C-alpha positions as a LaTeX table, in Angstrom:
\begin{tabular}{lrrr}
\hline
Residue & $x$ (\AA) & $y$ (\AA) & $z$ (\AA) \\
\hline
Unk1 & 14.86 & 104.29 & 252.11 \\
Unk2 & 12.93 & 107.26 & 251.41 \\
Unk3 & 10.77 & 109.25 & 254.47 \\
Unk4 & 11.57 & 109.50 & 257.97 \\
Unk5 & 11.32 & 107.27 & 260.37 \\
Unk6 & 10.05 & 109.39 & 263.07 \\
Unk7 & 7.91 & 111.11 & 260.97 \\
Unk8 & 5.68 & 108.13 & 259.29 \\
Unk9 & 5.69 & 106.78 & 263.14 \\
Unk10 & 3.74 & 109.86 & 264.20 \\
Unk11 & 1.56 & 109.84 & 260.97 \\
Unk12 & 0.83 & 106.32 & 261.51 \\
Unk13 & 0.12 & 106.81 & 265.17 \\
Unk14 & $-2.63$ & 110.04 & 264.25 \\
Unk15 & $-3.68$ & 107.76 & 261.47 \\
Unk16 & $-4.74$ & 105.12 & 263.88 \\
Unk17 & $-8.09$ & 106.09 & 265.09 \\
Unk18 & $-10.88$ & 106.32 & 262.66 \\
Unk19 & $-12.11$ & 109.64 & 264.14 \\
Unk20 & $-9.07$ & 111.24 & 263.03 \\
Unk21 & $-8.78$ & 109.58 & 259.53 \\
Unk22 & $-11.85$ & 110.99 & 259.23 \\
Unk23 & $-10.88$ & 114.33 & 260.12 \\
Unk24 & $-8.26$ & 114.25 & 257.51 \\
Unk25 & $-10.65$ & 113.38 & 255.05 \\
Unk26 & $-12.75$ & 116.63 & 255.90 \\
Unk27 & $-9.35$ & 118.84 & 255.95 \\
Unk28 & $-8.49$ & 117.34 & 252.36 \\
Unk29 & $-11.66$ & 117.85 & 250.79 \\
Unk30 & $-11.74$ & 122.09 & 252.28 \\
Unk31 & $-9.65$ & 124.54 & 252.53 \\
Unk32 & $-10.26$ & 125.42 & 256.43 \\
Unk33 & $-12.20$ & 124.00 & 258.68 \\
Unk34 & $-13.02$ & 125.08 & 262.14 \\
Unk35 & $-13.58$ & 122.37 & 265.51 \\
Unk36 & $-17.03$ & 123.56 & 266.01 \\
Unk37 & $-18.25$ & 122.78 & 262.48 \\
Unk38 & $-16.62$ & 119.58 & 262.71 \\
Unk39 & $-18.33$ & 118.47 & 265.52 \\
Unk40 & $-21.56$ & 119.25 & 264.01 \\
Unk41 & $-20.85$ & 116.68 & 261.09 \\
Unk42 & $-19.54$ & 113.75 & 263.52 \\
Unk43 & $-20.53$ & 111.78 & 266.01 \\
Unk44 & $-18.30$ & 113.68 & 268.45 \\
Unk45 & $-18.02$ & 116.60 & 270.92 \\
Unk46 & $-16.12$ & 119.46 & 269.88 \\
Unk47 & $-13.92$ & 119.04 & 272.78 \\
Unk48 & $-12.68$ & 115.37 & 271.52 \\
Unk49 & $-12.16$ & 116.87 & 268.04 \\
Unk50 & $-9.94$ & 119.83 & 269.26 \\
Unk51 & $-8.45$ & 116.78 & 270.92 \\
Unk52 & $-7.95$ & 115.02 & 267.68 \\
Unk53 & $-7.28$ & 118.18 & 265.72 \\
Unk54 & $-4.12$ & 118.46 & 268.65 \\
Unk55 & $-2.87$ & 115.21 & 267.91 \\
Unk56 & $-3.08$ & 115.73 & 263.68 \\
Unk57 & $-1.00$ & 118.81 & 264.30 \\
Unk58 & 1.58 & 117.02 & 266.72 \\
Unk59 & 1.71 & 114.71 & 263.80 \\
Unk60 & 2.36 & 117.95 & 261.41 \\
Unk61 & $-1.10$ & 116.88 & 259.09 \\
Unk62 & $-2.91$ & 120.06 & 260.39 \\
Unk63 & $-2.07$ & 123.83 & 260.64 \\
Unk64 & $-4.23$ & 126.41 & 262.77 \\
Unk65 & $-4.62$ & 129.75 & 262.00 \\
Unk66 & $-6.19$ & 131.87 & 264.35 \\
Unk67 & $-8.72$ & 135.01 & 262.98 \\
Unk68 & $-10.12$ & 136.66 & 265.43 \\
Unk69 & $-12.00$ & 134.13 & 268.06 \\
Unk70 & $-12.15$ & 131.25 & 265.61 \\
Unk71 & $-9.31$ & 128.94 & 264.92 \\
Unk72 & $-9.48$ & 127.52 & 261.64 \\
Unk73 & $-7.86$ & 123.73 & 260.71 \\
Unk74 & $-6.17$ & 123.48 & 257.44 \\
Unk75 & $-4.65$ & 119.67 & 256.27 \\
Unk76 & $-0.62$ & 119.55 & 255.65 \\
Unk77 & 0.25 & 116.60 & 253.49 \\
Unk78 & 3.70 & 116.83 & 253.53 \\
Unk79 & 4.26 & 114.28 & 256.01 \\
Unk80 & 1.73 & 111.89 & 254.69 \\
Unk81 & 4.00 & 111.90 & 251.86 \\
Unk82 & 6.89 & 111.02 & 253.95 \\
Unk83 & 5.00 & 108.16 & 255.42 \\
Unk84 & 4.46 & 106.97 & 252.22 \\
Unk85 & 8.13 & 106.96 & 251.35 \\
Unk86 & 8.86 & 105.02 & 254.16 \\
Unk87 & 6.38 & 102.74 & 253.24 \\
Unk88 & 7.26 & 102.24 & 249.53 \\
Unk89 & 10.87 & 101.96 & 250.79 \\
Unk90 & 10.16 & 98.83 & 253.16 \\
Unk91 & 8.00 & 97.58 & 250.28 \\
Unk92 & 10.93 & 97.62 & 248.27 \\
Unk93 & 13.27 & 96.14 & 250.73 \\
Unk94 & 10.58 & 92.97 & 251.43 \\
Unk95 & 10.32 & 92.63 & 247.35 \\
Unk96 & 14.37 & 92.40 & 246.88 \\
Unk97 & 14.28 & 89.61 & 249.61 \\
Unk98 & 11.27 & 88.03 & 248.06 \\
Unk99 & 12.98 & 87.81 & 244.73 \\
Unk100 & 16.27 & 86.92 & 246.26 \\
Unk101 & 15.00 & 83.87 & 247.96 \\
Unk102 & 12.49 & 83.02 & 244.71 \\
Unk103 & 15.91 & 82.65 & 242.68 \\
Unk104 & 17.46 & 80.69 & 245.75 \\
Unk105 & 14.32 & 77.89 & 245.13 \\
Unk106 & 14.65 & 78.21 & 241.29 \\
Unk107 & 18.18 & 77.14 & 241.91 \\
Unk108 & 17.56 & 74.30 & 243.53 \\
\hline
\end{tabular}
């Protein structure tokens, strides 16, 4: 199966709370991003979205590069990709059972 484990886990985990997803969403659609003007465009303080920003680049779907006294947020989607491996993988795995078992009742 395709994608690790550990890594769609901790995608799937940051993934979890809409906040975040929709942090992702603003990463994706710029190419940096800093906490303060995120907080400006949710419903959020810009301590809770450093908080989230920490917990997308535990998850490795965030870099920070630091310029002078602003840290700027830029999206990774390397390991969304992996999560997605994993995913189609089990996907896979469910549809060779499902067919297995459809030919076990044709049988009959």
């Amino acid at each position: 199966m395709g994608g690790d484990d550990s890594t769609a886990g901790a995608v799937f985990a940051a993934l979890a709370d809409p906040t975040r997803r929709r942090i992702v969403r603003a990463l994706a659609e710029r190419d940096a991003v800093t906490a303060s003007s995120l907080a400006g465009e949710l419903p959020v303080t810009r301590q809770a979205v450093a908080k989230h920003l920490a917990a997308l680049r535990a998850a490795g779907l965030a870099t920070a590069e630091t310029a002078g006294r602003e840290t700027r947020y830029r999206f990774t989607p390397a390991p969304m990709a992996d999560a997605m491996a994993w995913m189609a993988g089990a996907g896979a795995r469910w549809d060779d059972r499902l067919a297995r078992l459809e030919e076990r009742l044709a049988e009959r």
